[in-house]
């Protein structure tokens, strides 16, 4: 059974830093891309960042580029999100998600097939 | 602003059929995936690809696509289907892994 367990959320002041972790189990962690998706209170889902299985390719949403860093430790089956220079608008529940892919007509489609329960990050003074 | 557009809210009578749509240029090149989210819970994948359901998803959920529009259809909606539904695909240039629609709140009357 696939399980994703986030941790590390909490209250932080504007300009501060926080590191989120996502412990994965139930699948071959290094074989899959992983992502972070967030949801601000009362709002929709927002993709934040993704990393390929071996960490060779990394992607960020414009809203977090230069402030957040995604990484993974395949020996520990753990995904991370280092968040610096936090702003009030970063307040959200942060979900980690396993990514699966399939090809169609020469294009790589991606799907978030499993999600963690999320960890709440509150940026406030 | 999202590159995928969804109606903010849709309602359906119990037992009837409802279609939730998602529009965006990326859908001409990539399939949409659909996620159900109930209050206080994490999203759950319900449809992906041409029309694929993960294990455990009832067969009343189905997906389709035409041009720049993807659709999620619930045939015979149940009370437990009341939730927010989000579509997702790659961005229109295929450079980023994902973009989400703004979500559709489904009310079952």
Short mmCIF file of C-alpha atoms in Angstrom, two decimals:
data_model
loop_
_atom_site.label_atom_id
_atom_site.label_comp_id
_atom_site.label_asym_id
_atom_site.label_seq_id
_atom_site.Cartn_x
_atom_site.Cartn_y
_atom_site.Cartn_z
CA UNK A 1 0.00 0.00 0.00
CA UNK A 2 1.36 3.36 -1.03
CA UNK A 3 1.74 5.78 1.88
CA UNK A 4 2.96 9.36 1.89
CA UNK A 5 3.39 11.12 5.21
CA UNK A 6 4.24 14.82 5.30
CA UNK A 7 5.77 16.60 8.27
CA UNK A 8 7.48 19.85 9.12
CA UNK A 9 4.64 22.33 8.80
CA UNK A 10 3.93 25.00 11.38
CA UNK A 11 3.80 28.71 12.12
CA UNK A 12 6.63 30.85 10.78
CA UNK A 13 7.15 34.59 10.53
CA UNK A 14 7.35 36.36 7.17
CA UNK A 15 10.85 36.06 5.79
CA UNK A 16 11.46 32.88 7.72
CA UNK A 17 12.29 29.36 6.58
CA UNK A 18 10.77 25.93 6.95
CA UNK A 19 11.65 22.46 5.67
CA UNK A 20 8.94 20.01 4.79
CA UNK A 21 9.50 16.25 4.57
CA UNK A 22 7.48 13.50 2.95
CA UNK A 23 8.20 9.92 3.96
CA UNK A 24 7.17 7.45 1.27
CA UNK A 25 6.51 3.72 1.46
CA UNK A 26 4.81 0.97 -0.50
CA UNK A 27 6.51 1.57 -3.84
CA UNK A 28 9.99 1.84 -5.36
CA UNK A 29 10.57 5.47 -4.45
CA UNK A 30 13.53 6.10 -6.76
CA UNK A 31 11.55 4.99 -9.81
CA UNK A 32 9.00 7.78 -9.63
CA UNK A 33 8.85 11.51 -9.96
CA UNK A 34 7.49 13.30 -6.92
CA UNK A 35 5.77 16.65 -6.49
CA UNK A 36 4.57 19.20 -4.00
CA UNK A 37 1.12 20.71 -4.43
CA UNK A 38 -0.35 23.33 -2.11
CA UNK A 39 -3.79 24.64 -1.27
CA UNK A 40 -4.35 28.01 0.37
CA UNK A 41 -7.30 28.24 2.78
CA UNK A 42 -10.54 28.12 0.82
CA UNK A 43 -8.71 28.07 -2.51
CA UNK A 44 -7.88 25.57 -5.22
CA UNK A 45 -4.89 23.33 -5.82
CA UNK A 46 -1.62 24.87 -6.96
CA UNK A 47 1.30 22.84 -8.29
CA UNK A 48 4.50 23.97 -6.56
CA UNK A 49 7.43 21.80 -7.63
CA UNK A 50 8.43 18.45 -9.09
CA UNK A 51 11.56 16.32 -9.15
CA UNK A 52 12.36 13.30 -11.29
CA UNK A 53 13.15 9.89 -9.82
CA UNK A 54 16.90 10.32 -9.63
CA UNK A 55 16.72 14.06 -9.08
CA UNK A 56 18.13 14.91 -12.48
CA UNK A 57 15.36 17.32 -13.43
CA UNK A 58 13.62 19.81 -11.19
CA UNK A 59 10.76 22.18 -11.91
CA UNK A 60 9.21 25.07 -9.99
CA UNK A 61 6.15 27.24 -10.29
CA UNK A 62 7.01 30.88 -10.92
CA UNK A 63 5.46 31.82 -7.57
CA UNK A 64 8.15 29.93 -5.63
CA UNK A 65 11.14 29.94 -7.98
CA UNK A 66 14.28 31.20 -6.25
CA UNK A 67 12.79 30.74 -2.77
CA UNK A 68 11.88 27.03 -2.57
CA UNK A 69 14.14 24.05 -3.19
CA UNK A 70 12.88 20.53 -3.79
CA UNK A 71 15.13 17.56 -3.14
CA UNK A 72 14.95 13.87 -2.38
CA UNK A 73 16.97 11.21 -0.58
CA UNK A 74 16.26 7.91 -2.29
CA UNK A 75 18.20 6.00 0.38
CA UNK A 76 15.67 7.27 2.93
CA UNK A 77 12.60 7.23 0.65
CA UNK A 78 12.03 10.85 1.56
CA UNK A 79 11.07 13.96 -0.38
CA UNK A 80 11.87 17.46 0.90
CA UNK A 81 10.83 21.03 0.30
CA UNK A 82 13.08 23.75 1.69
CA UNK A 83 11.10 26.98 1.86
CA UNK A 84 12.95 30.28 2.37
CA UNK A 85 11.88 33.92 2.34
CA UNK A 86 8.35 32.86 3.21
CA UNK A 87 5.47 35.22 2.54
CA UNK A 88 1.92 35.41 3.83
CA UNK A 89 0.69 34.13 0.48
CA UNK A 90 2.65 30.90 1.02
CA UNK A 91 0.20 29.99 3.78
CA UNK A 92 -1.36 26.70 2.67
CA UNK A 93 -1.68 23.00 3.21
CA UNK A 94 1.24 21.39 1.40
CA UNK A 95 0.68 17.96 -0.11
CA UNK A 96 3.31 15.64 -1.48
CA UNK A 97 2.18 13.52 -4.38
CA UNK A 98 3.57 10.55 -6.25
CA UNK A 99 3.69 11.11 -9.99
CA UNK A 100 3.06 8.45 -12.59
CA UNK A 101 3.50 8.94 -16.30
CA UNK A 102 2.30 7.44 -19.52
CA UNK A 103 3.01 8.20 -23.13
CA UNK A 104 0.41 9.03 -25.74
CA UNK A 105 1.01 10.24 -29.29
CA UNK A 106 4.65 10.91 -28.49
CA UNK A 107 3.92 13.07 -25.46
CA UNK A 108 4.56 12.33 -21.80
CA UNK A 109 1.41 12.70 -19.69
CA UNK A 110 1.74 12.95 -15.93
CA UNK A 111 -0.77 12.11 -13.21
CA UNK A 112 -0.71 12.51 -9.42
CA UNK A 113 -1.84 9.03 -8.44
CA UNK A 114 -1.25 9.13 -4.68
CA UNK A 115 -1.35 12.02 -2.22
CA UNK A 116 -0.32 12.50 1.37
CA UNK A 117 -2.67 13.99 3.95
CA UNK A 118 -0.89 17.33 3.88
CA UNK A 119 0.91 19.56 6.35
CA UNK A 120 -0.20 23.11 7.18
CA UNK A 121 2.22 26.00 6.79
CA UNK A 122 1.13 29.32 8.27
CA UNK A 123 3.17 32.43 7.55
CA UNK A 124 2.20 35.17 9.95
CA UNK A 125 3.71 37.61 12.41
CA UNK B 1 -4.45 32.73 -13.27
CA UNK B 2 -4.97 29.10 -14.24
CA UNK B 3 -4.35 27.83 -17.77
CA UNK B 4 -7.21 25.40 -17.25
CA UNK B 5 -10.71 26.80 -16.82
CA UNK B 6 -13.52 25.13 -14.87
CA UNK B 7 -16.99 26.29 -13.91
CA UNK B 8 -16.89 27.26 -10.21
CA UNK B 9 -20.02 25.37 -9.24
CA UNK B 10 -22.36 22.74 -10.65
CA UNK B 11 -25.36 20.99 -9.14
CA UNK B 12 -27.10 17.73 -9.95
CA UNK B 13 -30.17 15.95 -8.66
CA UNK B 14 -29.57 12.68 -6.86
CA UNK B 15 -29.35 9.85 -9.36
CA UNK B 16 -29.01 12.10 -12.39
CA UNK B 17 -26.04 12.62 -14.70
CA UNK B 18 -23.67 15.57 -14.47
CA UNK B 19 -20.80 16.69 -16.65
CA UNK B 20 -17.94 18.82 -15.32
CA UNK B 21 -15.77 20.48 -17.94
CA UNK B 22 -12.22 21.76 -18.15
CA UNK B 23 -10.92 23.96 -20.95
CA UNK B 24 -7.38 24.83 -21.93
CA UNK B 25 -4.94 24.85 -24.82
CA UNK B 26 -2.80 22.14 -23.22
CA UNK B 27 -5.72 19.72 -23.57
CA UNK B 28 -5.18 19.64 -27.32
CA UNK B 29 -1.87 17.88 -26.65
CA UNK B 30 -2.20 16.25 -23.23
CA UNK B 31 -4.88 14.33 -21.41
CA UNK B 32 -6.54 15.75 -18.32
CA UNK B 33 -6.58 13.99 -14.99
CA UNK B 34 -9.43 14.52 -12.54
CA UNK B 35 -9.28 14.65 -8.76
CA UNK B 36 -12.04 14.57 -6.16
CA UNK B 37 -11.54 16.43 -2.90
CA UNK B 38 -13.92 16.32 0.03
CA UNK B 39 -13.72 18.86 2.88
CA UNK B 40 -10.70 18.35 5.09
CA UNK B 41 -9.34 15.53 2.95
CA UNK B 42 -6.55 15.12 0.43
CA UNK B 43 -7.42 14.95 -3.27
CA UNK B 44 -8.09 11.54 -4.78
CA UNK B 45 -7.44 10.63 -8.41
CA UNK B 46 -10.68 9.53 -10.10
CA UNK B 47 -9.96 9.64 -13.85
CA UNK B 48 -6.81 9.84 -15.96
CA UNK B 49 -5.82 9.35 -19.55
CA UNK B 50 -8.38 8.66 -22.24
CA UNK B 51 -10.84 7.24 -19.70
CA UNK B 52 -9.08 5.28 -16.98
CA UNK B 53 -10.27 4.77 -13.43
CA UNK B 54 -7.90 3.83 -10.61
CA UNK B 55 -8.79 0.80 -8.56
CA UNK B 56 -11.66 1.49 -6.20
CA UNK B 57 -13.23 4.32 -8.19
CA UNK B 58 -16.87 3.53 -9.09
CA UNK B 59 -17.67 3.04 -12.76
CA UNK B 60 -20.20 5.87 -12.64
CA UNK B 61 -17.18 8.15 -13.12
CA UNK B 62 -15.98 8.51 -16.71
CA UNK B 63 -13.86 10.90 -18.73
CA UNK B 64 -13.78 12.20 -22.27
CA UNK B 65 -12.00 14.79 -24.33
CA UNK B 66 -12.58 16.82 -27.49
CA UNK B 67 -10.39 19.59 -28.80
CA UNK B 68 -9.44 21.87 -25.94
CA UNK B 69 -12.09 20.52 -23.56
CA UNK B 70 -11.97 17.61 -21.16
CA UNK B 71 -15.04 16.35 -19.33
CA UNK B 72 -15.71 14.34 -16.22
CA UNK B 73 -19.12 12.67 -16.23
CA UNK B 74 -20.85 11.17 -13.22
CA UNK B 75 -23.70 8.92 -14.31
CA UNK B 76 -26.20 8.45 -11.50
CA UNK B 77 -24.70 10.88 -9.00
CA UNK B 78 -24.72 9.81 -5.38
CA UNK B 79 -24.76 11.91 -2.24
CA UNK B 80 -21.17 10.89 -1.52
CA UNK B 81 -20.07 12.42 -4.84
CA UNK B 82 -20.63 15.91 -3.44
CA UNK B 83 -17.12 17.36 -3.46
CA UNK B 84 -14.73 19.68 -5.26
CA UNK B 85 -13.36 18.39 -8.54
CA UNK B 86 -10.10 19.55 -10.10
CA UNK B 87 -8.70 18.89 -13.55
CA UNK B 88 -4.98 18.85 -14.21
CA UNK B 89 -2.66 18.55 -17.17
CA UNK B 90 0.75 19.72 -18.27
CA UNK B 91 1.09 23.39 -19.12
CA UNK B 92 0.30 24.37 -22.68
CA UNK B 93 3.94 24.39 -23.74
CA UNK B 94 4.67 21.07 -22.07
CA UNK B 95 7.55 22.68 -20.23
CA UNK B 96 6.12 22.36 -16.77
CA UNK B 97 4.82 19.12 -15.30
CA UNK B 98 1.49 20.40 -14.11
CA UNK B 99 -1.20 22.99 -13.98
CA UNK B 100 -4.54 22.71 -12.20
CA UNK B 101 -7.93 24.07 -13.04
CA UNK B 102 -9.61 26.32 -10.51
CA UNK B 103 -11.93 23.56 -9.35
CA UNK B 104 -15.67 22.87 -9.57
CA UNK B 105 -17.80 22.51 -6.47
CA UNK B 106 -20.39 19.80 -7.10
CA UNK B 107 -23.61 19.87 -5.09
CA UNK B 108 -25.87 16.81 -5.14
CA UNK B 109 -29.46 17.92 -4.50
#
